[in-house]
């Protein structure tokens, strides 16, 4: 099945926002109005099409991204509904990597919340053009213009209101379209079309004022419209829309609309805005990769006739069809049964069935074309971030970067049968979720699961029980600390072993330097020619990396270190890859111990929303948790406390906050950075490790 519409009429978009802003409800209404579904699913009732996992329907939250496709105004819209909870930020990361545009949903009462900031900055990093939909305009305290000001202040964006609301809170009934200078009233029935009315007299002055501001803002960011504006003539509606599209695609402005998804108010204008202002694959610069043969930059144009290139961005273990690999096709066309190259792993694979996904439902297709998002059966050796391409024209696209886990739990299967099942189950779950890591602790005989937060690990354990029939004892959550160095040192890594036959000889000198926080790891080869043969240098780096992963002072990974190999020696007969790998590991461990090592702990960004009467008690409790309160803001009738708290102090905070506020305060928390553990706490942690 080829794509029915030309590429300029395709939109690949994501619905992104803070948890509970209404993303899934917006998506459900979009699917209803485009005729993709005939009944609107409700998140609270567990009937939402896009929240298809049992855990999503029970908890009323989105956990995993879900893909679907629909048509509107003779355009094909491929949609990805993403989670809002910070523990599942990897799902947003992978979605933004492969999407062309985004619809960011805000709660009109809460405004810009913490996860809104996170997803906004993720979209900035991928240069994704956006439109904003301010949802829940019918709620008491809804503030359309206040939310727009927050988008300006907290997101450093340039929002352009395309509408102003008709009515407010319970009396919200429609919107005024500032570009077309007309008003729309949305009926209560989902099956009735919006009714066009003249702009009410009491709104005419404010509508004219905001329309003038809209034209000024767009003209400031579009040269063609600026000429028309300066000349002072009447600017036609198509000219405004064309200029607004150009400014949106260049991310100089962000169009803003409003409504109430759950009340079916304002969805059709959002669909029109997706078509009018968000990019097609042709509007996006050619995707850049590396030619694996030459190491030079290689580009793929968005064209059905270009060589095939696609990025694998999600793996799913489907109980009915097996292992599914989600692909975003950047160029070319390919059919079922074609042989393709996994250029990241230099392995050839064959495409099995091609499936167009609608949440967890599947429609089989014969062919996938440029700009498509599709799931494939049969790619056994392909993982998240791998490039699938034409074997005759290989390219490696930029992989997806994911945050490292910050919290761990130990798990012990109850029976031998559970022990046998758990290995395969954990491999499948780790395939699906790059932020979920596992390792086996030889000392305790336990399997350690690591993830992004308590909810993340709770969902993993729940899936082990339900989907894979694994019963196990779960330990208490533990912090995933890190180690680093604070001084530069030079050390010798020496591995010499004599046996009856050939011995082992590896000798390398390393310099270790601390990097700034978040710098990661860097290996630099400065060994002069002849000191060590070039073929042994990669073995030294592998030994260094393995030693970093296993830790030195407390068994936690070592981060933010630059390792420079600057000298060494070898033996004509006894030197080997293994010997130099061991020498690199020995030198790294010795160097870390000499370089004044310290422990680092994850610091979480925290935002608490509370009524005024509990503010003092909440701040007092945060101070007792070693938290650093940065700001307290008043938003509607709610006080927002923003700050940073060590993860180690935050376990069980949901219960504590409920108790302090009589259940009326809420909070959100996400990983922000690592910082040095205070000396007293560090000594306690090290004492536990040694005991």
XYZ file of C-alpha atoms in Angstrom:
691
model
C 0.000 0.000 0.000
C 1.583 3.288 -1.065
C 0.853 6.609 0.548
C -2.418 7.973 -0.866
C -1.508 11.649 -0.428
C 1.528 13.624 -1.643
C 4.292 14.189 0.911
C 3.475 17.877 1.400
C 0.118 16.771 2.849
C 1.640 14.553 5.541
C 2.049 15.742 9.152
C 4.009 13.769 11.769
C 3.099 15.312 15.102
C 3.280 14.538 18.799
C 0.903 15.538 21.592
C 3.122 16.519 24.540
C 2.602 18.121 27.971
C 2.729 17.808 31.758
C 0.807 14.930 33.317
C -2.963 15.554 33.571
C -2.957 18.517 31.158
C -5.265 16.544 28.863
C -3.006 15.157 26.099
C -4.779 11.833 25.730
C -8.234 13.460 25.833
C -7.163 15.872 23.069
C -5.953 12.889 21.003
C -9.200 10.982 21.593
C -11.239 13.988 20.366
C -8.961 14.379 17.324
C -9.527 10.725 16.405
C -13.288 11.150 16.840
C -13.546 14.285 14.701
C -11.373 12.828 11.935
C -13.565 9.706 11.781
C -10.786 7.404 13.020
C -12.954 6.305 15.936
C -16.720 6.360 16.425
C -16.790 6.580 20.202
C -14.779 8.916 22.424
C -12.737 7.043 25.008
C -12.483 8.467 28.527
C -9.206 8.441 30.462
C -10.965 8.368 33.851
C -13.113 5.406 32.800
C -10.148 3.472 31.363
C -11.649 3.434 27.851
C -9.194 5.728 26.025
C -8.022 4.153 22.757
C -4.475 5.501 23.097
C -4.076 4.301 26.722
C -4.288 0.605 25.836
C -2.026 -0.963 28.515
C -3.759 -2.386 31.586
C -1.549 -0.269 33.842
C -2.518 2.897 31.918
C -6.235 2.201 32.193
C -6.053 1.385 35.900
C -3.972 4.436 36.820
C -5.489 6.920 34.358
C -2.067 7.989 33.036
C -0.130 7.475 29.820
C 2.920 5.251 30.322
C 4.087 4.435 26.808
C 3.888 6.419 23.588
C 1.143 5.246 21.220
C 1.024 5.899 17.475
C -1.971 6.319 15.196
C -2.938 7.961 11.918
C -5.968 9.936 10.715
C -7.015 12.332 7.946
C -8.243 15.928 8.083
C -8.809 18.449 5.294
C -7.239 16.113 2.736
C -4.085 15.729 4.874
C -2.706 12.624 6.593
C -1.837 13.242 10.248
C 0.395 10.677 11.964
C 0.051 11.200 15.723
C 2.096 10.059 18.687
C 0.491 10.496 22.123
C 3.266 10.743 24.727
C 3.369 10.304 28.528
C 3.404 13.339 30.801
C 4.889 11.710 33.908
C 8.579 12.463 34.335
C 9.468 8.787 34.959
C 8.620 8.101 31.312
C 10.457 11.053 29.776
C 12.360 8.639 27.503
C 9.098 8.056 25.629
C 8.907 11.793 24.914
C 12.604 11.915 23.976
C 12.300 9.150 21.384
C 9.063 10.628 20.006
C 10.499 14.113 19.524
C 13.535 12.618 17.774
C 11.341 11.271 14.951
C 8.513 13.829 14.811
C 8.305 16.925 12.618
C 5.957 19.024 14.759
C 4.310 19.118 18.171
C 1.081 20.162 19.881
C 1.901 21.236 23.437
C -1.105 21.059 25.771
C -1.333 23.304 28.840
C -3.809 23.271 31.712
C -5.448 26.728 31.742
C -5.558 26.691 35.547
C -2.042 25.341 36.277
C -0.286 27.079 33.369
C 3.304 26.050 32.630
C 4.144 23.160 34.961
C 7.505 21.484 35.571
C 7.172 18.700 33.008
C 5.886 21.259 30.491
C 9.290 22.934 30.801
C 11.113 19.626 30.353
C 9.271 18.596 27.187
C 9.519 22.126 25.804
C 13.310 22.111 26.167
C 13.444 18.603 24.660
C 11.520 19.950 21.659
C 13.929 22.918 21.474
C 16.915 20.558 21.344
C 15.400 18.714 18.363
C 14.256 21.958 16.652
C 10.619 20.817 16.580
C 8.087 23.523 15.533
C 5.095 23.686 17.889
C 1.608 25.007 18.390
C 0.063 25.397 21.862
C -3.409 24.361 22.989
C -4.522 25.833 26.321
C -6.951 23.224 27.590
C -9.572 23.151 30.362
C -10.818 26.677 29.687
C -14.120 25.737 31.344
C -12.513 25.169 34.765
C -12.810 27.620 37.653
C -9.635 29.728 37.714
C -8.790 29.129 34.040
C -6.538 31.962 32.843
C -5.825 32.042 29.097
C -3.786 35.244 29.018
C -1.967 34.365 32.254
C -0.871 31.056 30.731
C 0.390 32.887 27.631
C 2.475 35.162 29.875
C 3.901 32.070 31.617
C 4.849 30.591 28.220
C 6.774 33.807 27.567
C 8.436 34.000 30.972
C 9.185 30.376 31.855
C 9.756 28.919 28.394
C 11.401 31.987 26.809
C 9.091 31.498 23.827
C 7.245 33.902 21.538
C 3.563 32.861 21.783
C 1.120 34.335 19.255
C -2.560 34.005 20.259
C -4.648 33.047 17.206
C -7.839 33.097 19.283
C -9.357 34.765 22.301
C -11.953 32.884 24.380
C -15.680 33.622 24.287
C -16.690 33.493 27.926
C -14.671 32.151 30.814
C -14.783 29.232 33.241
C -18.310 27.710 33.327
C -19.541 30.246 30.722
C -16.803 29.377 28.194
C -18.653 28.609 24.974
C -16.376 29.315 22.015
C -13.496 31.279 20.501
C -12.872 34.306 18.337
C -10.630 33.577 15.332
C -8.374 36.639 15.147
C -7.021 35.944 11.662
C -10.366 35.324 9.951
C -12.213 37.823 12.201
C -15.099 35.548 13.066
C -16.391 33.774 16.159
C -17.225 30.104 16.683
C -19.573 28.663 19.286
C -19.098 24.981 20.101
C -22.275 23.001 20.815
C -22.478 20.515 23.674
C -23.137 17.603 21.311
C -20.038 16.063 19.746
C -21.940 15.332 16.556
C -22.875 18.962 15.874
C -20.574 21.256 13.928
C -19.285 24.531 15.455
C -21.613 27.458 14.725
C -20.157 30.598 13.156
C -21.463 33.866 14.594
C -20.473 37.535 14.204
C -17.974 38.729 16.808
C -20.155 39.926 19.725
C -20.128 43.690 20.161
C -18.555 43.561 23.623
C -15.563 41.628 22.169
C -15.000 43.680 19.010
C -12.527 46.157 20.518
C -10.373 43.545 22.280
C -10.475 41.294 19.191
C -9.293 44.153 16.953
C -6.539 44.982 19.427
C -5.260 41.388 19.605
C -5.475 40.963 15.826
C -3.256 44.006 15.380
C -0.780 42.570 17.919
C -0.838 39.229 16.070
C 0.044 40.865 12.743
C 2.801 42.930 14.420
C 4.326 39.852 16.061
C 4.317 37.814 12.861
C 5.620 40.755 10.806
C 8.510 41.167 13.268
C 9.489 37.584 12.442
C 8.733 37.456 8.704
C 10.325 39.803 6.219
C 7.661 39.419 3.520
C 4.813 40.337 5.872
C 6.893 43.191 7.314
C 6.987 44.861 3.865
C 3.189 44.633 3.553
C 2.752 45.899 7.123
C 5.017 48.921 6.601
C 3.245 49.826 3.379
C 0.049 50.100 5.429
C -2.394 48.428 3.075
C -4.955 45.777 3.955
C -3.194 42.467 4.570
C -5.128 39.512 3.172
C -5.876 36.466 5.328
C -3.868 34.055 3.093
C -0.843 36.367 3.400
C -1.070 36.344 7.211
C -1.412 32.553 7.289
C 1.534 32.031 4.933
C 3.738 34.330 7.020
C 2.612 32.672 10.251
C 3.476 29.260 8.777
C 6.977 30.435 7.814
C 7.581 31.954 11.255
C 6.275 28.815 13.015
C 8.421 26.447 10.941
C 11.505 28.526 11.766
C 10.528 28.367 15.495
C 10.454 32.153 15.762
C 6.814 32.127 16.949
C 4.430 29.622 18.535
C 0.705 29.853 17.598
C -1.654 29.531 20.589
C -5.235 28.195 20.621
C -7.639 27.361 23.430
C -10.577 25.146 24.329
C -11.822 22.317 26.500
C -11.112 18.874 25.054
C -13.325 16.978 27.476
C -16.260 19.267 26.544
C -15.494 19.024 22.807
C -14.709 22.725 22.493
C -11.914 23.917 20.215
C -10.660 20.654 18.659
C -11.475 21.413 15.002
C -9.395 24.650 15.015
C -6.467 22.645 16.445
C -6.716 20.243 13.510
C -6.807 23.195 11.113
C -3.727 24.673 12.808
C -1.841 21.354 12.519
C -2.508 21.352 8.775
C -1.858 25.083 8.292
C 1.177 25.728 10.479
C 3.062 22.526 11.310
C 5.623 21.083 8.884
C 5.405 18.301 6.351
C 8.501 16.103 5.902
C 9.414 18.372 2.958
C 9.651 21.389 5.286
C 12.280 19.708 7.452
C 15.966 19.938 6.474
C 17.371 16.728 4.924
C 18.240 14.277 7.684
C 21.976 14.147 8.379
C 23.975 11.003 9.032
C 27.409 9.504 8.546
C 28.538 7.372 5.613
C 29.986 4.305 7.413
C 32.386 3.635 4.522
C 34.020 7.075 4.455
C 33.119 8.574 7.841
C 31.908 11.733 6.066
C 28.552 13.487 6.478
C 25.757 12.039 4.371
C 22.302 13.573 3.806
C 18.977 11.999 2.864
C 16.369 14.120 1.079
C 12.708 13.580 1.995
C 11.728 11.822 -1.218
C 10.207 8.493 -2.196
C 12.896 8.199 -4.876
C 15.880 8.678 -2.537
C 17.753 5.671 -1.063
C 15.811 4.079 1.792
C 16.761 5.269 5.314
C 14.785 4.891 8.546
C 15.425 5.162 12.283
C 14.271 2.521 14.771
C 12.853 4.476 17.706
C 10.854 1.943 19.727
C 10.803 -1.803 20.395
C 7.650 -3.587 21.614
C 7.187 -7.241 22.551
C 3.677 -7.898 21.221
C 2.027 -11.081 22.592
C 0.312 -11.755 19.243
C 2.868 -10.867 16.551
C 6.146 -10.995 18.502
C 8.875 -8.372 18.427
C 7.780 -5.105 16.794
C 10.254 -2.423 15.716
C 8.811 1.075 15.148
C 10.470 2.940 12.268
C 10.360 6.548 11.102
C 11.098 6.542 7.361
C 13.174 9.594 6.376
C 13.731 8.744 2.707
C 12.886 6.179 0.079
C 10.334 3.393 -0.200
C 10.594 -0.274 0.755
C 8.304 -3.299 0.455
C 7.536 -6.312 2.627
C 10.253 -8.951 2.312
C 12.991 -6.494 1.269
C 16.515 -7.010 2.518
C 17.828 -3.994 4.441
C 21.023 -3.100 6.281
C 21.258 -2.278 9.975
C 24.155 0.112 9.442
C 24.697 0.728 13.168
C 25.492 -2.984 13.689
C 26.629 -3.838 10.138
C 24.067 -6.634 9.872
C 21.642 -7.404 7.057
C 18.023 -8.068 8.002
C 14.821 -8.878 6.142
C 11.619 -6.895 6.625
C 8.741 -9.176 7.609
C 5.217 -7.820 7.950
C 4.716 -4.046 7.794
C 2.035 -2.760 10.157
C 0.275 0.603 10.373
C -0.417 0.980 14.099
C -3.519 2.422 15.721
C -2.518 2.271 19.419
C -2.370 -1.534 19.943
C -4.400 -2.373 16.818
C -2.665 -3.180 13.556
C -3.367 -2.768 9.851
C -1.064 -4.689 7.498
C 0.447 -2.763 4.562
C 2.612 -3.875 1.629
C 4.901 -0.872 1.390
C 6.226 2.011 3.468
C 7.128 5.388 1.972
C 9.042 8.487 2.977
C 7.553 10.309 5.959
C 5.783 7.228 7.298
C 5.730 5.833 10.831
C 5.303 2.063 10.786
C 5.927 -1.051 12.886
C 7.907 -3.954 11.400
C 7.980 -7.638 12.277
C 11.156 -9.601 11.565
C 14.008 -7.279 12.598
C 15.625 -9.555 15.198
C 18.893 -7.672 15.702
C 17.619 -4.097 15.549
C 17.402 -1.955 18.698
C 16.326 1.571 19.638
C 18.438 4.166 17.837
C 19.635 1.851 15.035
C 19.511 2.935 11.389
C 17.839 0.695 8.784
C 18.821 1.558 5.213
C 19.433 0.473 1.629
C 22.436 -1.949 1.643
C 23.779 -0.283 -1.508
C 23.636 3.231 0.022
C 24.473 2.855 3.718
C 24.081 5.705 6.201
C 24.161 5.889 10.009
C 21.694 8.425 11.431
C 22.222 10.087 14.795
C 21.057 7.754 17.560
C 18.744 8.801 20.409
C 20.312 9.827 23.719
C 18.546 8.754 26.898
C 19.058 9.790 30.546
C 20.703 7.340 32.932
C 18.662 5.621 35.693
C 18.742 7.214 39.154
C 16.926 4.673 41.333
C 17.257 0.899 41.848
C 15.502 -2.016 43.532
C 16.678 -5.570 44.183
C 14.491 -8.438 42.994
C 14.646 -12.123 43.968
C 12.436 -14.665 42.128
C 10.376 -16.858 44.458
C 10.891 -20.179 42.669
C 13.223 -21.889 40.197
C 10.527 -21.498 37.506
C 10.396 -17.748 38.220
C 14.207 -17.622 38.020
C 14.099 -19.257 34.577
C 11.450 -16.818 33.298
C 12.914 -13.603 34.678
C 15.997 -13.444 32.429
C 14.011 -13.497 29.187
C 11.396 -11.103 30.605
C 14.006 -8.550 31.700
C 15.752 -8.709 28.322
C 12.477 -7.925 26.541
C 11.634 -5.074 28.925
C 15.147 -3.601 28.576
C 14.797 -3.847 24.765
C 11.615 -1.783 24.964
C 12.860 0.814 27.440
C 16.444 2.176 27.143
C 16.166 3.893 30.557
C 15.552 0.544 32.280
C 18.785 -1.286 33.192
C 19.444 -4.606 34.908
C 22.516 -6.238 36.422
C 23.218 -9.289 38.540
C 24.962 -8.724 41.894
C 27.367 -11.629 42.419
C 27.837 -10.816 46.130
C 24.144 -10.910 47.099
C 22.761 -13.163 44.357
C 20.134 -10.514 43.598
C 19.081 -8.980 40.294
C 19.205 -5.165 40.441
C 16.618 -3.214 38.436
C 17.362 0.469 37.753
C 15.002 3.110 36.380
C 13.941 6.755 36.364
C 11.723 6.772 39.456
C 9.555 4.808 41.865
C 6.582 4.732 39.472
C 8.794 3.576 36.588
C 10.071 0.588 38.595
C 6.594 -0.100 39.978
C 5.269 -0.444 36.414
C 8.203 -2.706 35.435
C 7.545 -5.030 38.391
C 3.800 -5.032 37.650
C 4.503 -6.045 34.033
C 6.835 -8.832 35.202
C 3.984 -10.278 37.257
C 1.143 -9.808 34.747
C 2.744 -10.271 31.354
C 5.545 -12.695 32.163
C 4.113 -14.551 35.198
C 7.186 -13.854 37.329
C 6.611 -13.754 41.086
C 9.417 -12.232 43.137
C 10.353 -10.419 46.328
C 11.075 -6.743 45.751
C 13.486 -4.767 47.909
C 13.178 -1.148 48.974
C 14.140 1.527 46.400
C 17.818 2.503 46.506
C 19.546 5.576 45.111
C 21.858 5.068 42.128
C 24.839 7.109 43.289
C 27.819 7.960 41.079
C 31.542 8.356 41.733
C 33.911 10.970 40.342
C 37.362 12.469 40.939
C 38.323 15.952 42.073
C 42.056 16.055 41.211
C 44.239 15.286 38.187
C 46.692 12.381 38.540
C 49.124 10.325 36.454
C 49.321 6.578 37.033
C 50.792 3.443 35.514
C 48.604 0.487 34.587
C 50.711 -2.629 34.478
C 49.581 -6.197 33.778
C 52.355 -8.794 33.609
C 51.708 -12.493 33.956
C 54.163 -15.303 33.282
C 52.994 -18.810 32.441
C 54.601 -21.919 31.020
C 54.004 -20.749 27.443
C 53.317 -17.234 26.240
C 52.878 -14.748 29.077
C 50.751 -11.604 29.225
C 52.250 -8.104 29.068
C 50.450 -4.782 28.944
C 51.763 -1.445 30.205
C 50.087 1.936 29.832
C 50.394 5.342 31.500
C 47.164 7.243 32.074
C 46.354 10.792 33.109
C 42.955 11.277 34.783
C 41.311 14.720 34.801
C 37.999 15.762 36.401
C 35.433 17.159 33.943
C 32.634 19.596 34.702
C 29.424 18.051 36.018
C 27.526 16.384 33.204
C 30.680 16.038 31.087
C 30.417 12.233 30.994
C 33.509 10.307 29.878
C 36.196 11.115 27.336
C 39.114 8.938 26.247
C 42.062 10.668 24.545
C 44.924 8.831 22.863
C 48.217 10.766 23.062
C 50.561 7.777 23.011
C 53.559 8.542 20.779
C 54.062 6.305 17.771
C 55.938 3.118 18.557
C 55.325 3.093 22.335
C 52.266 0.828 21.953
C 51.011 -0.625 18.625
C 47.803 1.092 17.468
C 45.781 -2.123 17.512
C 46.052 -2.294 21.332
C 44.693 1.235 22.004
C 40.983 0.214 21.678
C 41.636 -2.570 24.219
C 42.984 0.011 26.693
C 39.831 2.100 26.215
C 37.598 -0.957 26.738
C 39.399 -1.783 29.990
C 39.016 1.809 31.196
C 35.272 1.839 30.348
C 34.594 -1.455 32.115
C 36.396 -0.231 35.231
C 34.377 3.017 35.147
C 31.104 1.066 34.965
C 31.910 -1.165 37.950
C 33.075 1.731 40.144
C 36.049 1.977 42.466
C 35.263 3.280 45.967
C 31.684 2.032 46.386
C 30.790 0.070 43.267
C 28.871 2.928 41.579
C 29.692 4.056 38.007
C 32.427 6.688 37.705
C 31.386 9.744 35.663
C 32.726 13.106 34.494
C 36.284 11.898 33.910
C 38.696 12.498 31.035
C 41.264 9.702 30.618
C 44.379 10.478 28.556
C 46.632 7.586 27.521
C 50.047 9.208 27.016
C 52.699 6.481 27.210
C 53.325 2.783 27.673
C 55.311 -0.210 26.525
C 54.700 -3.625 24.980
C 56.323 -7.025 24.443
C 56.764 -8.452 20.951
C 55.507 -11.889 22.017
C 53.513 -11.554 25.239
C 51.405 -8.451 24.521
C 47.730 -8.964 23.601
C 44.368 -7.228 23.592
C 43.513 -8.894 26.902
C 46.742 -7.735 28.534
C 46.200 -4.100 27.528
C 42.531 -4.235 28.501
C 43.589 -5.378 31.994
C 46.322 -2.709 32.110
C 43.743 -0.003 31.276
C 41.368 -1.227 34.006
C 44.166 -1.484 36.600
C 45.435 2.018 35.768
C 41.940 3.510 35.957
C 41.208 2.005 39.376
C 44.577 3.071 40.739
C 44.102 6.594 39.364
C 40.611 7.073 40.811
C 41.812 6.069 44.284
C 44.651 8.632 44.090
C 42.531 11.475 42.628
C 40.539 12.300 45.810
C 37.341 10.486 44.738
C 33.897 11.573 45.956
C 30.350 10.243 45.807
C 27.679 12.065 43.805
C 23.939 11.884 44.441
C 21.017 12.597 42.081
C 19.281 15.910 42.782
C 15.641 16.155 41.755
C 13.834 19.254 40.532
C 10.704 19.552 42.668
C 7.481 21.518 42.235
C 4.756 21.476 44.901
C 1.298 23.030 44.400
C -0.471 23.766 47.691
C -3.229 25.919 49.219
C -1.823 28.819 51.255
C -2.668 27.359 54.679
C -0.184 24.482 54.263
C 2.654 26.515 52.733
C 4.688 27.004 55.918
C 4.525 23.350 56.978
C 5.515 22.186 53.493
C 8.538 24.497 53.322
C 9.588 23.380 56.817
C 9.341 19.747 55.767
C 11.400 20.430 52.627
C 14.130 22.106 54.693
C 14.328 18.962 56.848
C 14.858 16.950 53.614
C 17.999 18.910 52.656
C 15.948 20.619 49.943
C 16.865 24.003 48.479
C 13.744 26.121 47.898
C 14.317 28.430 44.916
C 11.001 30.265 44.563
C 7.409 30.470 45.783
C 4.834 31.748 43.279
C 1.124 32.472 43.496
C -0.842 30.921 40.606
C -4.619 31.471 40.793
C -5.435 30.368 44.402
C -2.520 27.971 44.601
C 1.017 28.541 45.856
C 3.761 26.864 43.811
C 6.968 25.933 45.635
C 9.913 25.231 43.325
C 13.265 23.866 44.382
C 15.705 20.956 44.427
C 15.853 17.943 46.740
C 18.213 14.937 46.994
C 16.532 11.783 45.693
C 17.678 9.916 48.810
C 15.478 12.188 50.947
C 12.400 12.010 48.718
C 11.281 8.380 49.113
C 7.766 8.297 50.497
C 7.250 12.024 49.905
C 3.825 11.432 48.343
C 2.547 10.026 51.654
C 4.198 12.781 53.715
C 2.752 15.531 51.527
C -0.713 14.003 51.656
C -0.505 13.948 55.446
C 0.745 17.549 55.771
C -1.843 19.004 53.372
C -4.863 16.794 54.158
C -4.536 15.433 50.626
C -4.919 18.844 48.961
C -1.322 19.454 47.754
C 0.260 17.828 44.712
C 3.836 17.586 43.501
C 5.973 16.594 40.535
C 9.634 15.676 40.572
C 12.252 14.973 37.905
C 15.980 14.307 37.810
C 18.016 17.485 37.333
C 21.709 16.913 38.076
C 24.290 15.110 40.210
C 26.100 16.854 43.035
C 28.596 15.841 45.720
C 27.174 14.006 48.721
C 27.829 15.862 52.012
C 30.685 14.287 53.968
C 28.552 12.892 56.807
C 26.118 11.143 54.451
C 28.979 9.911 52.230
C 30.650 8.232 55.201
C 27.382 6.461 56.080
C 26.973 5.197 52.496
C 30.566 3.937 52.310
C 30.229 2.235 55.716
C 27.168 0.327 54.462
C 29.008 -0.730 51.300
C 31.991 -2.029 53.307
C 29.905 -3.853 55.914
